[in-house]
PDB file of C-alpha atoms in Angstrom:
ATOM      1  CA  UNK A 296      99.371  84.061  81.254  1.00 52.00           C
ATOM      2  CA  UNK A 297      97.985  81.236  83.712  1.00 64.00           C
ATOM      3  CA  UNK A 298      95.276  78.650  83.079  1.00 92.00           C
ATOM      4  CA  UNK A 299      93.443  79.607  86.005  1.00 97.00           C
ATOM      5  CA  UNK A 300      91.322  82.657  85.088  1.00 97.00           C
ATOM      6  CA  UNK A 301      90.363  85.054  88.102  1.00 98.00           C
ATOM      7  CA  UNK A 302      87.937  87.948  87.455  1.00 98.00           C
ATOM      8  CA  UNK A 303      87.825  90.628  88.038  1.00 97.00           C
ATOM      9  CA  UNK A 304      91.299  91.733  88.974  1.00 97.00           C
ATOM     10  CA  UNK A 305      90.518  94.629  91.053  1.00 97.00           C
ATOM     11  CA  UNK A 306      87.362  95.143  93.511  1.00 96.00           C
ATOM     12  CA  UNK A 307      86.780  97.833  95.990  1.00 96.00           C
ATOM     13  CA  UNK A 308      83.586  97.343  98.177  1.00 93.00           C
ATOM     14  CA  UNK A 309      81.746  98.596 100.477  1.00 91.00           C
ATOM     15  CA  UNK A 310      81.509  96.673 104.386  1.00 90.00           C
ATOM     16  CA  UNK A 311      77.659  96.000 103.590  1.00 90.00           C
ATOM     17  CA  UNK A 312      78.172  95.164  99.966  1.00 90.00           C
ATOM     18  CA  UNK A 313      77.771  91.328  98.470  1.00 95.00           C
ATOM     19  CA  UNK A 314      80.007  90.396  95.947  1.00 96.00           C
ATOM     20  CA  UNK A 315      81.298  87.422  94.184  1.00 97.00           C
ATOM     21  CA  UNK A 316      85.082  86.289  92.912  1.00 98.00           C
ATOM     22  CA  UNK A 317      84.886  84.081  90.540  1.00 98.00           C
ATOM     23  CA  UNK A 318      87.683  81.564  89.300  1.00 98.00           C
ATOM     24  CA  UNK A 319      87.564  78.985  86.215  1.00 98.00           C
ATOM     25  CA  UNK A 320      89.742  76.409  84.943  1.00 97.00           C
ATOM     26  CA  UNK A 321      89.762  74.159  81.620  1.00 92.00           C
ATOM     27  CA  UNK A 322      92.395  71.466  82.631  1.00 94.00           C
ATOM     28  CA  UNK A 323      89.982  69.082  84.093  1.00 93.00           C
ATOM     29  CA  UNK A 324      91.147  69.193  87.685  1.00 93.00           C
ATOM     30  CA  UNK A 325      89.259  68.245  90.519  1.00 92.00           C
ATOM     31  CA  UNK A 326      90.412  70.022  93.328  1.00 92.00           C
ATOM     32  CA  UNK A 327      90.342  74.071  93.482  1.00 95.00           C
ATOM     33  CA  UNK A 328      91.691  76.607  96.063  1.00 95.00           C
ATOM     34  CA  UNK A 329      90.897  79.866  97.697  1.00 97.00           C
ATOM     35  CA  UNK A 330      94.143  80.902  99.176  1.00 97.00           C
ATOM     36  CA  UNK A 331      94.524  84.930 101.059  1.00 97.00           C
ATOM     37  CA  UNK A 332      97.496  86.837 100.704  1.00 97.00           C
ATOM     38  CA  UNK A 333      98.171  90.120 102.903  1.00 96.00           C
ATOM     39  CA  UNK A 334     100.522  92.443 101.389  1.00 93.00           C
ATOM     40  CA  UNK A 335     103.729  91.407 102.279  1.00 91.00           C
ATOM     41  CA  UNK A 336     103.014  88.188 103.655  1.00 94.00           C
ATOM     42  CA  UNK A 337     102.510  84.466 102.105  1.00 94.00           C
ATOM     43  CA  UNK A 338      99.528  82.911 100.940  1.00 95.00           C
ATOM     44  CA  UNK A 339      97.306  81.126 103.210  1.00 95.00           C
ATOM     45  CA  UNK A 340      94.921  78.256 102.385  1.00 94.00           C
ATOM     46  CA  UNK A 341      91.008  79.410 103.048  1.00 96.00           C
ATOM     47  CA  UNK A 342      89.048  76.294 101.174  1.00 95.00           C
ATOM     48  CA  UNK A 343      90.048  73.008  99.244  1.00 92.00           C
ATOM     49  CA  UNK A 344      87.346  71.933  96.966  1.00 93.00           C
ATOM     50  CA  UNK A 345      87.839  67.922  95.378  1.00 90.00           C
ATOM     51  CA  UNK A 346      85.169  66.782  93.078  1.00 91.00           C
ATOM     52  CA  UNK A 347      82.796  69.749  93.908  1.00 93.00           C
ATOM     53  CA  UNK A 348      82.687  69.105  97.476  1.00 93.00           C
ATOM     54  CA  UNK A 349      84.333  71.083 100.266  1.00 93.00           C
ATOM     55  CA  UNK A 350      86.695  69.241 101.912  1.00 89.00           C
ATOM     56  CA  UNK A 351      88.908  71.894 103.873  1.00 88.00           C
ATOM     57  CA  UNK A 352      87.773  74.691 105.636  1.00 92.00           C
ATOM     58  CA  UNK A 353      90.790  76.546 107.710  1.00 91.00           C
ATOM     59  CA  UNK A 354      88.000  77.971 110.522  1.00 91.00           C
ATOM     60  CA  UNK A 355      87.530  80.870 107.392  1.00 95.00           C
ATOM     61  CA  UNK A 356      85.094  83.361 108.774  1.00 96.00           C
ATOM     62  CA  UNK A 357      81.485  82.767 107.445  1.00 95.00           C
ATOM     63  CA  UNK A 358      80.911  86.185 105.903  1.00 96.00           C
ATOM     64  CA  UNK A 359      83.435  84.217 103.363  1.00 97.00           C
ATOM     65  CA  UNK A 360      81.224  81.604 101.798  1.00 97.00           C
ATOM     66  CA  UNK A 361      82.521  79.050  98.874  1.00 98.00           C
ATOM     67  CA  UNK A 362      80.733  77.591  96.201  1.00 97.00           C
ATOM     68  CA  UNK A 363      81.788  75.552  93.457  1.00 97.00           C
ATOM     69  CA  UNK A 364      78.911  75.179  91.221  1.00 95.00           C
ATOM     70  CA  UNK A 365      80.751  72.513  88.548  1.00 93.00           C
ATOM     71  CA  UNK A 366      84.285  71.321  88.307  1.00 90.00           C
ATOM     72  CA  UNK A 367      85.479  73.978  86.266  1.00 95.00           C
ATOM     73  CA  UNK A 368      84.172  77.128  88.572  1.00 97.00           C
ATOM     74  CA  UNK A 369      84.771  78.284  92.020  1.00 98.00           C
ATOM     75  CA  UNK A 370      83.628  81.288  93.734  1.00 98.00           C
ATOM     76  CA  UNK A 371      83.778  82.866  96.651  1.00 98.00           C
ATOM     77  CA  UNK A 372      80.701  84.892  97.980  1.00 98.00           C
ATOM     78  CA  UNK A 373      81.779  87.803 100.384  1.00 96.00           C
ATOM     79  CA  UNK A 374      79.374  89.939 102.382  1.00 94.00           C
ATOM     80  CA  UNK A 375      79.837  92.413 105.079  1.00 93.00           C
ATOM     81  CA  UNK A 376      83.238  92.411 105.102  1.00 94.00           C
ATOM     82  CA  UNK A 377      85.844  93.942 107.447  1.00 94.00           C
ATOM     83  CA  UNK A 378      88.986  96.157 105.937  1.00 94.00           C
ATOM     84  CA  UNK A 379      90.569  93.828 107.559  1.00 95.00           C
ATOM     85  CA  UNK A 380      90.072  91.306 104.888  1.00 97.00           C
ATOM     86  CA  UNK A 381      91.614  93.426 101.998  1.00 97.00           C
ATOM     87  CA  UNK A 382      94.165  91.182 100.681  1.00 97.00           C
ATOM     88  CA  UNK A 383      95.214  89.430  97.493  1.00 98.00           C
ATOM     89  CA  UNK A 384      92.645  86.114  96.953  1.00 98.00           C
ATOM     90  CA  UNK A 385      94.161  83.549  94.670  1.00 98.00           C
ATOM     91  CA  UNK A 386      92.320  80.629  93.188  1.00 98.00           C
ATOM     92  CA  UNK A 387      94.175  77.595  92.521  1.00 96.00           C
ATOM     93  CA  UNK A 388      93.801  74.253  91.093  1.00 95.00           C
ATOM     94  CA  UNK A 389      94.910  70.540  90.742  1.00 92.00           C
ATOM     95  CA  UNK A 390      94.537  66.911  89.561  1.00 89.00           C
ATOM     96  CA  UNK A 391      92.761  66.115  92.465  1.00 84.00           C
ATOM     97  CA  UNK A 392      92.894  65.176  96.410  1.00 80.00           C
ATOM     98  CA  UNK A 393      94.823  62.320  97.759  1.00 75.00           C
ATOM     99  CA  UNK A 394      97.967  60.340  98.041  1.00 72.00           C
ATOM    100  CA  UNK A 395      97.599  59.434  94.538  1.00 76.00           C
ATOM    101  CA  UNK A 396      97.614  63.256  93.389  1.00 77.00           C
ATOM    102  CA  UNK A 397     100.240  64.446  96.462  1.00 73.00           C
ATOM    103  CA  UNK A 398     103.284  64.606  93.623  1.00 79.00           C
ATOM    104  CA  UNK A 399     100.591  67.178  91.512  1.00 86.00           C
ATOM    105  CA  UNK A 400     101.826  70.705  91.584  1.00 91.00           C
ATOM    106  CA  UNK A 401      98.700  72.975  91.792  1.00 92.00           C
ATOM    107  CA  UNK A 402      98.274  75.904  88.937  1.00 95.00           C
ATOM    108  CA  UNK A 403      97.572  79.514  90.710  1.00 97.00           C
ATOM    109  CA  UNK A 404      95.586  82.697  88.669  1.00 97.00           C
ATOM    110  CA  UNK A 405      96.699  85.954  89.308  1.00 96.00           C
ATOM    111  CA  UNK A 406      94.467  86.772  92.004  1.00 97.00           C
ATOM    112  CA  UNK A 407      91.791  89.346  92.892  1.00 98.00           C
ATOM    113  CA  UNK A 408      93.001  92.576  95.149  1.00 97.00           C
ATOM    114  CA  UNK A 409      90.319  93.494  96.984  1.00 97.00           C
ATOM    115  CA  UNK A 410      89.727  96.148  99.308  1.00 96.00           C
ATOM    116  CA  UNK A 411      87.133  97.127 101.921  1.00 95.00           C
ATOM    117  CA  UNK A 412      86.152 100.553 102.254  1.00 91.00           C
TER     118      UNK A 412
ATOM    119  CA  UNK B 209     103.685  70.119 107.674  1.00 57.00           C
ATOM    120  CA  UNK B 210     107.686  70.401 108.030  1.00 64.00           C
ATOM    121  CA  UNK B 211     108.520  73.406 108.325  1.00 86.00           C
ATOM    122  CA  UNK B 212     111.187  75.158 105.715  1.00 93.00           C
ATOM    123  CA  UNK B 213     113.589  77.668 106.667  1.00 94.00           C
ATOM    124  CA  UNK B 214     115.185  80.033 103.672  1.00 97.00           C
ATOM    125  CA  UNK B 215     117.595  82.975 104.060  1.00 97.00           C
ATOM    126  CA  UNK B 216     115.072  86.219 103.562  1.00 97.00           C
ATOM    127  CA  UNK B 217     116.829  87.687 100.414  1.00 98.00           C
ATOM    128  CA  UNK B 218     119.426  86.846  98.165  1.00 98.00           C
ATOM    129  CA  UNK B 219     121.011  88.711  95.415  1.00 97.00           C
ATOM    130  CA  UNK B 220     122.312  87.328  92.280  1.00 97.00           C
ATOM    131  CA  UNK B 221     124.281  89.169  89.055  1.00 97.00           C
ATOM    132  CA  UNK B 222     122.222  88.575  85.402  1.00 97.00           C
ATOM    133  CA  UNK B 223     123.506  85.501  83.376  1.00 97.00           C
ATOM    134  CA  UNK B 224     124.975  83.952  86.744  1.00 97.00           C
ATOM    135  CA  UNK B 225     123.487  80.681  88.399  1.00 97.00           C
ATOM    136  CA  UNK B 226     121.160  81.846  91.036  1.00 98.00           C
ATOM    137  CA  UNK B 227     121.469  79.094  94.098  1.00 98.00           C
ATOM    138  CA  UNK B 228     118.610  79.418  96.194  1.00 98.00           C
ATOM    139  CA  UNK B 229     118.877  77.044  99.476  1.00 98.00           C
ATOM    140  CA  UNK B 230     116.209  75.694 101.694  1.00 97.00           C
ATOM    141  CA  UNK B 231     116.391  73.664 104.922  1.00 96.00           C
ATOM    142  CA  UNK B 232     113.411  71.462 106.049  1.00 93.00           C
ATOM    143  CA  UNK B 233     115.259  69.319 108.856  1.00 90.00           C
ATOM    144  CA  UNK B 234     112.139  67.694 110.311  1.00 88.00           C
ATOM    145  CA  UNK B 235     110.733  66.393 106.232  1.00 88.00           C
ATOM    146  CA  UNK B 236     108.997  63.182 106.678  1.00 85.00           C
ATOM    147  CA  UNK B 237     109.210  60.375 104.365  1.00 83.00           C
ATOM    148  CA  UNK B 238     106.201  60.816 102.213  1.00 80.00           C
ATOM    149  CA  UNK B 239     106.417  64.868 101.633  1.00 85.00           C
ATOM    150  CA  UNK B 240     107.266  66.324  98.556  1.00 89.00           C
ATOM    151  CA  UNK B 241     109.981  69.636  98.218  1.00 93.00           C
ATOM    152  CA  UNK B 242     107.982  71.975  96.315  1.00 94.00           C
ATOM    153  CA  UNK B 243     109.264  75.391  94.482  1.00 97.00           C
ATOM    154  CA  UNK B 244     106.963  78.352  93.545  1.00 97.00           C
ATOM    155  CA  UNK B 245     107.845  82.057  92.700  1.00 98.00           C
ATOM    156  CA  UNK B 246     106.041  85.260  93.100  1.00 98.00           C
ATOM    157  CA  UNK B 247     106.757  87.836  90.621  1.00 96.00           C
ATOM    158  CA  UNK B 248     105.147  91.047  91.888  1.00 89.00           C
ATOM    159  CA  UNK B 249     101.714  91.119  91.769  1.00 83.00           C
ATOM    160  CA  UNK B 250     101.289  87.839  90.074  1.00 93.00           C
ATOM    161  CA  UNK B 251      99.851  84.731  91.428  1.00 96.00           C
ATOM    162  CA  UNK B 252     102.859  81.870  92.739  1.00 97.00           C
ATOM    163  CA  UNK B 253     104.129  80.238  89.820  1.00 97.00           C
ATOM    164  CA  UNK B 254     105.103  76.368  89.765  1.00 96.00           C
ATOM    165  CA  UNK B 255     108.973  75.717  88.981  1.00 97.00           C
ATOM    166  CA  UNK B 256     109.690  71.792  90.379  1.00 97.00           C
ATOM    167  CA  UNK B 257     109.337  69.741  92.528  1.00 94.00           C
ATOM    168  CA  UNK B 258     111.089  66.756  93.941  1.00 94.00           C
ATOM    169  CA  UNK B 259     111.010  63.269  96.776  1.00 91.00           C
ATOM    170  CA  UNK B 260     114.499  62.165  96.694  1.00 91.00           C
ATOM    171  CA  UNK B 261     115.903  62.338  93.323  1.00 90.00           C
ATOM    172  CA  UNK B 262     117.434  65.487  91.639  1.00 95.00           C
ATOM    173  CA  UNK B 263     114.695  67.133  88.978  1.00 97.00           C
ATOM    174  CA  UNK B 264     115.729  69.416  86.032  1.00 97.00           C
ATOM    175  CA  UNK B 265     113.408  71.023  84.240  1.00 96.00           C
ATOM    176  CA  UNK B 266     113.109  73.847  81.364  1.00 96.00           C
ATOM    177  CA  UNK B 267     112.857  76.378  84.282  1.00 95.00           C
ATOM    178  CA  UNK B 268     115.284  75.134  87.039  1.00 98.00           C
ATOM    179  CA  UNK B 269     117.083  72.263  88.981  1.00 98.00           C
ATOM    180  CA  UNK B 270     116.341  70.869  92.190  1.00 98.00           C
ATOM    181  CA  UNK B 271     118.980  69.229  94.043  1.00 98.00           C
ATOM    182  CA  UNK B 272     118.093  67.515  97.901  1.00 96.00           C
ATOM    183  CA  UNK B 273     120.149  66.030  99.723  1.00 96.00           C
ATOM    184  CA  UNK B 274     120.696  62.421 100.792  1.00 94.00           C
ATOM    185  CA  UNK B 275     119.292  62.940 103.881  1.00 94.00           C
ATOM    186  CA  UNK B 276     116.099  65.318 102.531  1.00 94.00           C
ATOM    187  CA  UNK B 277     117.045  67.505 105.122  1.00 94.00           C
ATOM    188  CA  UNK B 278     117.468  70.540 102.829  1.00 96.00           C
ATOM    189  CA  UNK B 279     117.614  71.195  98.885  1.00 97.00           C
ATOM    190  CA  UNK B 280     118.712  73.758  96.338  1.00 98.00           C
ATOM    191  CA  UNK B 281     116.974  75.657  93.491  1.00 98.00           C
ATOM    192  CA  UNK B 282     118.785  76.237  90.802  1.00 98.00           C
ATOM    193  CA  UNK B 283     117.853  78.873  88.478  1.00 98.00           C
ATOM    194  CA  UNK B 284     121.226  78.399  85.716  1.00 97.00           C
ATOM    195  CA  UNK B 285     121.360  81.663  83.862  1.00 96.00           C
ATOM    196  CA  UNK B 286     119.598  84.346  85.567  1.00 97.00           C
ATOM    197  CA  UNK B 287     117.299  87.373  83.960  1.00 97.00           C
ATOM    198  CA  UNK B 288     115.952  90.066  85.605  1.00 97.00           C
ATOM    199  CA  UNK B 289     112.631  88.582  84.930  1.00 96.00           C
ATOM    200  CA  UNK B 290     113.643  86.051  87.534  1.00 97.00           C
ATOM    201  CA  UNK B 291     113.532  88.814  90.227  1.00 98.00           C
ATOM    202  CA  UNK B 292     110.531  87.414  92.771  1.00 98.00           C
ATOM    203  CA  UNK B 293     109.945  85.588  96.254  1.00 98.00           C
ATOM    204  CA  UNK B 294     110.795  82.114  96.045  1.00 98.00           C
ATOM    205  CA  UNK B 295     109.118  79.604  97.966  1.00 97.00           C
ATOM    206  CA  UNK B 296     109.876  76.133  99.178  1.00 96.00           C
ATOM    207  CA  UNK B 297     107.444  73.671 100.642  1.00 93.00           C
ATOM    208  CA  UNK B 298     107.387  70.552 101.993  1.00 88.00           C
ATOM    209  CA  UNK B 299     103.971  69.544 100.918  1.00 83.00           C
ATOM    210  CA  UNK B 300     102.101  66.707 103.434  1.00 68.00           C
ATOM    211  CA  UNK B 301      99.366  64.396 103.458  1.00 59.00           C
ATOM    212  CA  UNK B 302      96.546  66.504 105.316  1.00 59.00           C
ATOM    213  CA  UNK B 303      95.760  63.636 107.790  1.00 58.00           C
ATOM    214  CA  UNK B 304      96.975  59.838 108.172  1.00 54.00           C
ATOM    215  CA  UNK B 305      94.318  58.976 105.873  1.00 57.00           C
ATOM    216  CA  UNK B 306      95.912  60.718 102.945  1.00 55.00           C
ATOM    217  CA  UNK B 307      92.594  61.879 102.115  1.00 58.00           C
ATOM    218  CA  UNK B 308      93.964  65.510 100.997  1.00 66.00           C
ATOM    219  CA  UNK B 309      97.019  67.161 100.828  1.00 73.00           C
ATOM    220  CA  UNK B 310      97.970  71.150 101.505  1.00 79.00           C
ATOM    221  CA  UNK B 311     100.592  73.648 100.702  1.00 85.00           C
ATOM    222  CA  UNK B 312     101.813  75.554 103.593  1.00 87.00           C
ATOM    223  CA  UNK B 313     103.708  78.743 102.081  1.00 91.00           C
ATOM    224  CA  UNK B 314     106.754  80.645 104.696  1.00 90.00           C
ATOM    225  CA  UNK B 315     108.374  83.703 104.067  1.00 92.00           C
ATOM    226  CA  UNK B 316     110.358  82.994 101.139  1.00 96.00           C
ATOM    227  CA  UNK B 317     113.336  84.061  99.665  1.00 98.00           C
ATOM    228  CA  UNK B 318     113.231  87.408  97.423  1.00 98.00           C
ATOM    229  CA  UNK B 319     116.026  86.889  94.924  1.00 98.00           C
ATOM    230  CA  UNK B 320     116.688  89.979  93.420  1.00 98.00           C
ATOM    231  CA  UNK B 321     118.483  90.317  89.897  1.00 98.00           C
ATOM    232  CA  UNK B 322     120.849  92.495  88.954  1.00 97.00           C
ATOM    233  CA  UNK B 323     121.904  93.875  85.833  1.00 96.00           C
TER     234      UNK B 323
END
């Protein structure tokens, strides 16, 4: 089991379809993480959140479109997606942002598979 | 980000010390040796991490060199439940102004277990 909760596990949609992944922790970080994983390859950072704010965005596509509504949630809003984008997503979380927080592992969920039909 | 280099699989007999190497040559002085494992379909998993000194926790050891040019993972008595990808990263400041930090995640290792 992790701390970082990711729902739902599986999603299959549609290319015109909107849907949401959704991510929550209760450790009282400050910084969250969408990361993308293709099968077979490593994860890759998409967004850094610290203190609600965006602070990294690694030139992600804008039909993928962050939000983190309070320091405990992050979610990531997809719409009219490509099947190229079926992958793993995997939230993550830390302390926080910073030199201060650089020796502060950061806490992964399980992810959500998602695939584009 | 310094990059990390790790052989691409590695095999290791139950109840034996697993040894898991990593070279990251080019480390700079301020970046962190970080260890994470992927059990199939699971999310990465934190193990230890390290600067210079050698760290021991409940789940491993980390040994780095004096240089920092490359370190060891150290699983001591191996289950098959250890069987996953193991990653090491050299985690950096994201810019001069230390104003955020990433994880860049290579290939891995995939340790594999056996009975």
């Amino acid at each position: 089991d992790t701390e970082v909760t990711q729902t739902p596990k599986h999603l299959v949609m549609g290319m015109t379809n909107k849907k949401s992944l959704k991510c929550e922790q209760h450790m009282g970080h400050r910084a969250m993480y969408w990361y993308k994983q293709k099968a077979k390859k490593p994860p890759e950072l998409m967004f850094v959140y610290s203190y609600e704010k965006l602070s990294i965005n690694e030139s992600v596509p804008s039909r993928f479109s962050p939000e983190c509504p309070n320091s405990s949630l992050l979610n990531l809003h997809l719409h009219a997606l490509q099947p190229e984008d079926s992958a793993l997503y995997l939230c993550a979380s830390s302390q926080g942002q910073g030199r201060r927080y650089s020796n502060q592992p950061q806490h992964f969920g399980d992810g959500t598979r998602l695939s584009i039909l | 980000d310094a990059k990390t280099t790790q052989p691409p699989s590695m095999d290791c007999a139950e109840g034996r010390a697993a040894n898991l190497p990593c070279n990251h040559s080019t480390i700079s002085g301020n970046e962190y040796v970080y260890w994470y494992r992927q059990i199939h379909s699971q999310g990465p998993q934190y193990i230890i991490h390290g600067l210079k000194n050698n760290e021991t926790n409940e789940m491993a050891s980390l040994i780095i060199t004096e240089d920092r040019k490359s370190s060891t993972l150290i699983l001591p008595h191996a289950t098959l439940r250890d069987t996953a990808v193991y990653y090491c990263i050299a985690a950096a400041l994201f810019n001069s102004g230390g104003s955020n930090y990433k994880l860049t995640f290579g290939k891995g290792t995939l340790l594999t277990v056996n009975p």
